[in-house]
PDB file of C-alpha atoms in Angstrom:
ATOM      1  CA  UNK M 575       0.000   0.000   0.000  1.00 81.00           C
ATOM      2  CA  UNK M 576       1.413   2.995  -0.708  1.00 91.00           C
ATOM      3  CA  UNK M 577       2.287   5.832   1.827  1.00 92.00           C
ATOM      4  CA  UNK M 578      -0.485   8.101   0.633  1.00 94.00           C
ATOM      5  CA  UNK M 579      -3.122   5.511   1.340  1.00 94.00           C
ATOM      6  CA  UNK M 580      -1.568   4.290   4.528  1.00 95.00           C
ATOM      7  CA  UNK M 581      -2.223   7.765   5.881  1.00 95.00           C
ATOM      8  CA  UNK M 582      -5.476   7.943   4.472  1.00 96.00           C
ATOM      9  CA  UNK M 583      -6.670   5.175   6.193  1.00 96.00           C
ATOM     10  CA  UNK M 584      -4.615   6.345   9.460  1.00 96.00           C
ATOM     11  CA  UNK M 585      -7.242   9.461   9.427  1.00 97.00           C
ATOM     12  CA  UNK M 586     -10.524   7.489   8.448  1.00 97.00           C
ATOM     13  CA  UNK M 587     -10.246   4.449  10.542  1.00 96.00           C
ATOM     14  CA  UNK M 588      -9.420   6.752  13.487  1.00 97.00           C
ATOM     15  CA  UNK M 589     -12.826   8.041  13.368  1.00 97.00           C
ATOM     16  CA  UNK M 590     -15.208   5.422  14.068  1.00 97.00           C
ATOM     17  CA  UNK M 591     -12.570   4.393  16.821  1.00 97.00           C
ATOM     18  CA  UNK M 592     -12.838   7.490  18.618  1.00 96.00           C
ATOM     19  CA  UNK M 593     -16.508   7.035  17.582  1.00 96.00           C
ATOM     20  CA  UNK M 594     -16.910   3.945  19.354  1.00 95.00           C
ATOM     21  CA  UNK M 595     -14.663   4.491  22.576  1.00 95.00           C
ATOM     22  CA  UNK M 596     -16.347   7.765  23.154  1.00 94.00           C
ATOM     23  CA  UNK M 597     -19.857   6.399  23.017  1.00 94.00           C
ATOM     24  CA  UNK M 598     -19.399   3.631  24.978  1.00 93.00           C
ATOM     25  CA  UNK M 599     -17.100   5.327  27.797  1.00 92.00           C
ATOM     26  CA  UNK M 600     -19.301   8.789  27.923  1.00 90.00           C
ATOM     27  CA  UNK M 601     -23.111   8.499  26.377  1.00 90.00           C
ATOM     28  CA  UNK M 602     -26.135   7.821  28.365  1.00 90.00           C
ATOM     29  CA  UNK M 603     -26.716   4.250  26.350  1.00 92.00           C
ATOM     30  CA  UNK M 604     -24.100   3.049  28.151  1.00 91.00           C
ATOM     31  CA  UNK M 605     -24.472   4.310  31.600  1.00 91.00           C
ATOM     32  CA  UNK M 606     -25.317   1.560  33.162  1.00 94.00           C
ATOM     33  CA  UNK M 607     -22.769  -0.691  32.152  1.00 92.00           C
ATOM     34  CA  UNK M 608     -20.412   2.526  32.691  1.00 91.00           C
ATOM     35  CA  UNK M 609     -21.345   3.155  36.114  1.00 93.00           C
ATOM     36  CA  UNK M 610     -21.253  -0.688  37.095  1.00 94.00           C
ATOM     37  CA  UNK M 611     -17.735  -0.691  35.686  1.00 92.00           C
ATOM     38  CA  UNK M 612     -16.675   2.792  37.879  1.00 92.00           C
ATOM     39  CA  UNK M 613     -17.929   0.973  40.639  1.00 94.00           C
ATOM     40  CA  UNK M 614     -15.612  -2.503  40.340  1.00 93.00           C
ATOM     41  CA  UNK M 615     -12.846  -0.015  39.277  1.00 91.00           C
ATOM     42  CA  UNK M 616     -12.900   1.274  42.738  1.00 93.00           C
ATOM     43  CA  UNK M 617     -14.504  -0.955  44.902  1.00 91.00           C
ATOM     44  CA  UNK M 618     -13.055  -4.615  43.914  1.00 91.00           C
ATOM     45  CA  UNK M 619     -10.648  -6.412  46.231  1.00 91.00           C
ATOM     46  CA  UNK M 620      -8.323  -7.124  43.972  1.00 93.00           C
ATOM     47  CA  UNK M 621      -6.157  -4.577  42.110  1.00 93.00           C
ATOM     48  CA  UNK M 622      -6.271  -6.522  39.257  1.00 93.00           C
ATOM     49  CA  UNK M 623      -9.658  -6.282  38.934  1.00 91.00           C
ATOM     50  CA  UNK M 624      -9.889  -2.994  39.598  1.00 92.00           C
ATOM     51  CA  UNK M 625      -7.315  -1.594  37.186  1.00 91.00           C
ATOM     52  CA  UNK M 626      -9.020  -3.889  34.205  1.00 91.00           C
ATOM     53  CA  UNK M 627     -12.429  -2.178  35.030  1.00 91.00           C
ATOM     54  CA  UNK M 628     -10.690   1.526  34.942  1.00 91.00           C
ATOM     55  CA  UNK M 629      -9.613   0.038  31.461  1.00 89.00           C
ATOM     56  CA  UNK M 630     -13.303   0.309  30.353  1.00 88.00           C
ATOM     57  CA  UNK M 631     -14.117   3.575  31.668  1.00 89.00           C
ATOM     58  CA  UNK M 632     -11.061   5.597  29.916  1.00 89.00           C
ATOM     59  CA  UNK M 633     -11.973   6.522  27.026  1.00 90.00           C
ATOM     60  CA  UNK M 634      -7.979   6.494  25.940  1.00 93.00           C
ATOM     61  CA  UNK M 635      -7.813   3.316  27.677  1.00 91.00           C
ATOM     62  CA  UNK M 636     -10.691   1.901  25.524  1.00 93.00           C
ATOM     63  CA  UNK M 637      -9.036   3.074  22.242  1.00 95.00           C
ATOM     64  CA  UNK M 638      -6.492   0.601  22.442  1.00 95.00           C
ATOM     65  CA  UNK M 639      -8.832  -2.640  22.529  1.00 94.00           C
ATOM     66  CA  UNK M 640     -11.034  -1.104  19.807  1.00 96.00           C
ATOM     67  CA  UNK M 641      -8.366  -0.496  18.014  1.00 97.00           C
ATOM     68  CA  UNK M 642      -6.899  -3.383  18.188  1.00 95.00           C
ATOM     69  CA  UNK M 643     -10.509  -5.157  16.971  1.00 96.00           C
ATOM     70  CA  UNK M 644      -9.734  -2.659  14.008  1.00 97.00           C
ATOM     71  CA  UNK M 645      -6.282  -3.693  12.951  1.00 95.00           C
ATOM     72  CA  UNK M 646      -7.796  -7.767  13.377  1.00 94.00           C
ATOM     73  CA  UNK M 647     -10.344  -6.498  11.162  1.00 95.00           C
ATOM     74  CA  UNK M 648      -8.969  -4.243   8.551  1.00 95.00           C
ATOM     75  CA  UNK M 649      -5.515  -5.757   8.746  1.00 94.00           C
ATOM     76  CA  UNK M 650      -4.242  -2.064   8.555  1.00 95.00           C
ATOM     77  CA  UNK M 651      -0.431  -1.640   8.806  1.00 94.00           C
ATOM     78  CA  UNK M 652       1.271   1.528   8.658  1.00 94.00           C
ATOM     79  CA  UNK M 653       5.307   1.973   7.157  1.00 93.00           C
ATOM     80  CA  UNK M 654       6.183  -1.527   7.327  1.00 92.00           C
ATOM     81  CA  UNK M 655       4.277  -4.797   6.168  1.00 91.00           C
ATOM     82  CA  UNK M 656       4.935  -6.990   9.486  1.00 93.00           C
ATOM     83  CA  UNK M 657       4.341  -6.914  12.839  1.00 94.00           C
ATOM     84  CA  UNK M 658       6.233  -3.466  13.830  1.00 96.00           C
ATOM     85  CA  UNK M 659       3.616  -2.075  10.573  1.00 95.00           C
ATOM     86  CA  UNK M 660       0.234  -3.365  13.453  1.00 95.00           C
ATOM     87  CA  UNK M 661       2.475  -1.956  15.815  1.00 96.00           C
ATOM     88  CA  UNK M 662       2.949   1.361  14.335  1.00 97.00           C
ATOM     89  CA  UNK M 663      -0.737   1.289  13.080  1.00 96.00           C
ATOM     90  CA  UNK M 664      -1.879   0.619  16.583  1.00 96.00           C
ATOM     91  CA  UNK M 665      -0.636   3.592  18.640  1.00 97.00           C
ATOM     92  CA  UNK M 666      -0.633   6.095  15.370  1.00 97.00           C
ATOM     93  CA  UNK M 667      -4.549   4.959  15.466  1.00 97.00           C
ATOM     94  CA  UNK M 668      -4.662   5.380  19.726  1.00 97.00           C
ATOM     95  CA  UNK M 669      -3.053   8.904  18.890  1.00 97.00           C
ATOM     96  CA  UNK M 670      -5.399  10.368  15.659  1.00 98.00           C
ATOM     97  CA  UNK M 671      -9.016   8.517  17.616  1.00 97.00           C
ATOM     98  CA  UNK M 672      -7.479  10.484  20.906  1.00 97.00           C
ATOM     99  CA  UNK M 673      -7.338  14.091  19.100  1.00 97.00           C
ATOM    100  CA  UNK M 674     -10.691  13.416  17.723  1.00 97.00           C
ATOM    101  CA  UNK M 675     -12.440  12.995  20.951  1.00 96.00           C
ATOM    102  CA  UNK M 676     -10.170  15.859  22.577  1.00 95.00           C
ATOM    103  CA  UNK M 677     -11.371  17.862  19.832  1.00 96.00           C
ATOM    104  CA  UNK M 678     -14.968  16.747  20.103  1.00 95.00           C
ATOM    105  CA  UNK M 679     -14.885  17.273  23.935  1.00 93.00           C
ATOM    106  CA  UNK M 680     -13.577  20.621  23.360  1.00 95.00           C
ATOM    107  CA  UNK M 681     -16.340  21.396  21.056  1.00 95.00           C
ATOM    108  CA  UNK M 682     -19.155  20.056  23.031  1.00 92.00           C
ATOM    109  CA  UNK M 683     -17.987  21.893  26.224  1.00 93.00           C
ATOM    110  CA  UNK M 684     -18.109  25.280  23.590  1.00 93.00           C
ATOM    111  CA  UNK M 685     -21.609  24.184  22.889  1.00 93.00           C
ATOM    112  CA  UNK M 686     -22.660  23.674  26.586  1.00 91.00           C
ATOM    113  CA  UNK M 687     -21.459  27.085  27.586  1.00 92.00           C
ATOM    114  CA  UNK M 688     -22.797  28.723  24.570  1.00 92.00           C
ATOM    115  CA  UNK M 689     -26.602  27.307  25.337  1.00 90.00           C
ATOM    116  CA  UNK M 690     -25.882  28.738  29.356  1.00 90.00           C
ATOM    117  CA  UNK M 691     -25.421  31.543  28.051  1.00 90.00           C
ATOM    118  CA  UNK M 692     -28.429  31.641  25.511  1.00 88.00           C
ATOM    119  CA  UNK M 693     -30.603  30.486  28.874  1.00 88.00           C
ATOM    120  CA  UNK M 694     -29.130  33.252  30.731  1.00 87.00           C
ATOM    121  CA  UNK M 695     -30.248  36.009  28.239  1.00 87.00           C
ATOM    122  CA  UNK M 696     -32.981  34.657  27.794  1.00 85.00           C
ATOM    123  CA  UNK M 697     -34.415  34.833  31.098  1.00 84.00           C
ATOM    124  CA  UNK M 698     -32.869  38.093  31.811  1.00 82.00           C
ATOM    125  CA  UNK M 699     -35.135  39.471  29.303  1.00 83.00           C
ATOM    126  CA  UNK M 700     -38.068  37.735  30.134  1.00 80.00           C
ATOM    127  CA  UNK M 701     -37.575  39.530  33.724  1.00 78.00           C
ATOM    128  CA  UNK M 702     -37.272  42.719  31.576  1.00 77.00           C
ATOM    129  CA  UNK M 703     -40.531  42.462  30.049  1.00 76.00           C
ATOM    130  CA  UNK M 704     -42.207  42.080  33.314  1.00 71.00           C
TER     131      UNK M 704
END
């Protein structure tokens, strides 16, 4: 595959990584599961078991497995064409899906505020009127 392509497919599989790993580690679908896992990730015995339930609340952490069901599935490799290629493919992938949720927390937070703010008119003149 050529170097063009490789990077290509660096940028689009990214997405529905970061797609995935945010949904399940942040949306309300998932809250259940979510807060069950929160719960074993600090209230299990063992540390073992504790630290493999933090893996499935981070949404970084979570990146890594589904992007390791991504390279099994795609069988992207990035620079070379054996295993240090899934290597490199692997964290470049972790890296691009990690700026895209950054980036889409940043822009949800920007959204947030900006309806607070909308409320906060709002009601300011409705107290005018009266």
């Amino acid at each position: 595959m050529e170097i063009v392509t490789q990077i290509i497919w660096l940028f689009v599989l990214a997405v529905p990584i970061a797609c995935i790993s945010w949904t399940v580690t942040h949306e309300e679908i998932f809250r259940e599961p979510h807060e069950w896992c929160v719960r074993h990730s600090k209230n299990d015995r063992f540390l073992l078991s504790r630290k493999f339930f933090y893996l499935l609340t981070c949404e970084y952490c979570f990146s890594h497995y589904v992007t390791i069901a991504f390279l099994i599935l795609c069988d992207y490799k990035l620079l070379l064409n054996d295993w240090r290629g899934y290597i490199l493919a692997g964290f470049s992938l972790v890296f691009v899906a990690n700026v895209y949720m950054s980036l889409f927390a940043l822009l949800r937070q920007a959204i947030k505020k900006e309806k607070v703010e909308i409320e906060k008119i709002e009601s300011e003149t409705e107290i005018e009127k009266q």
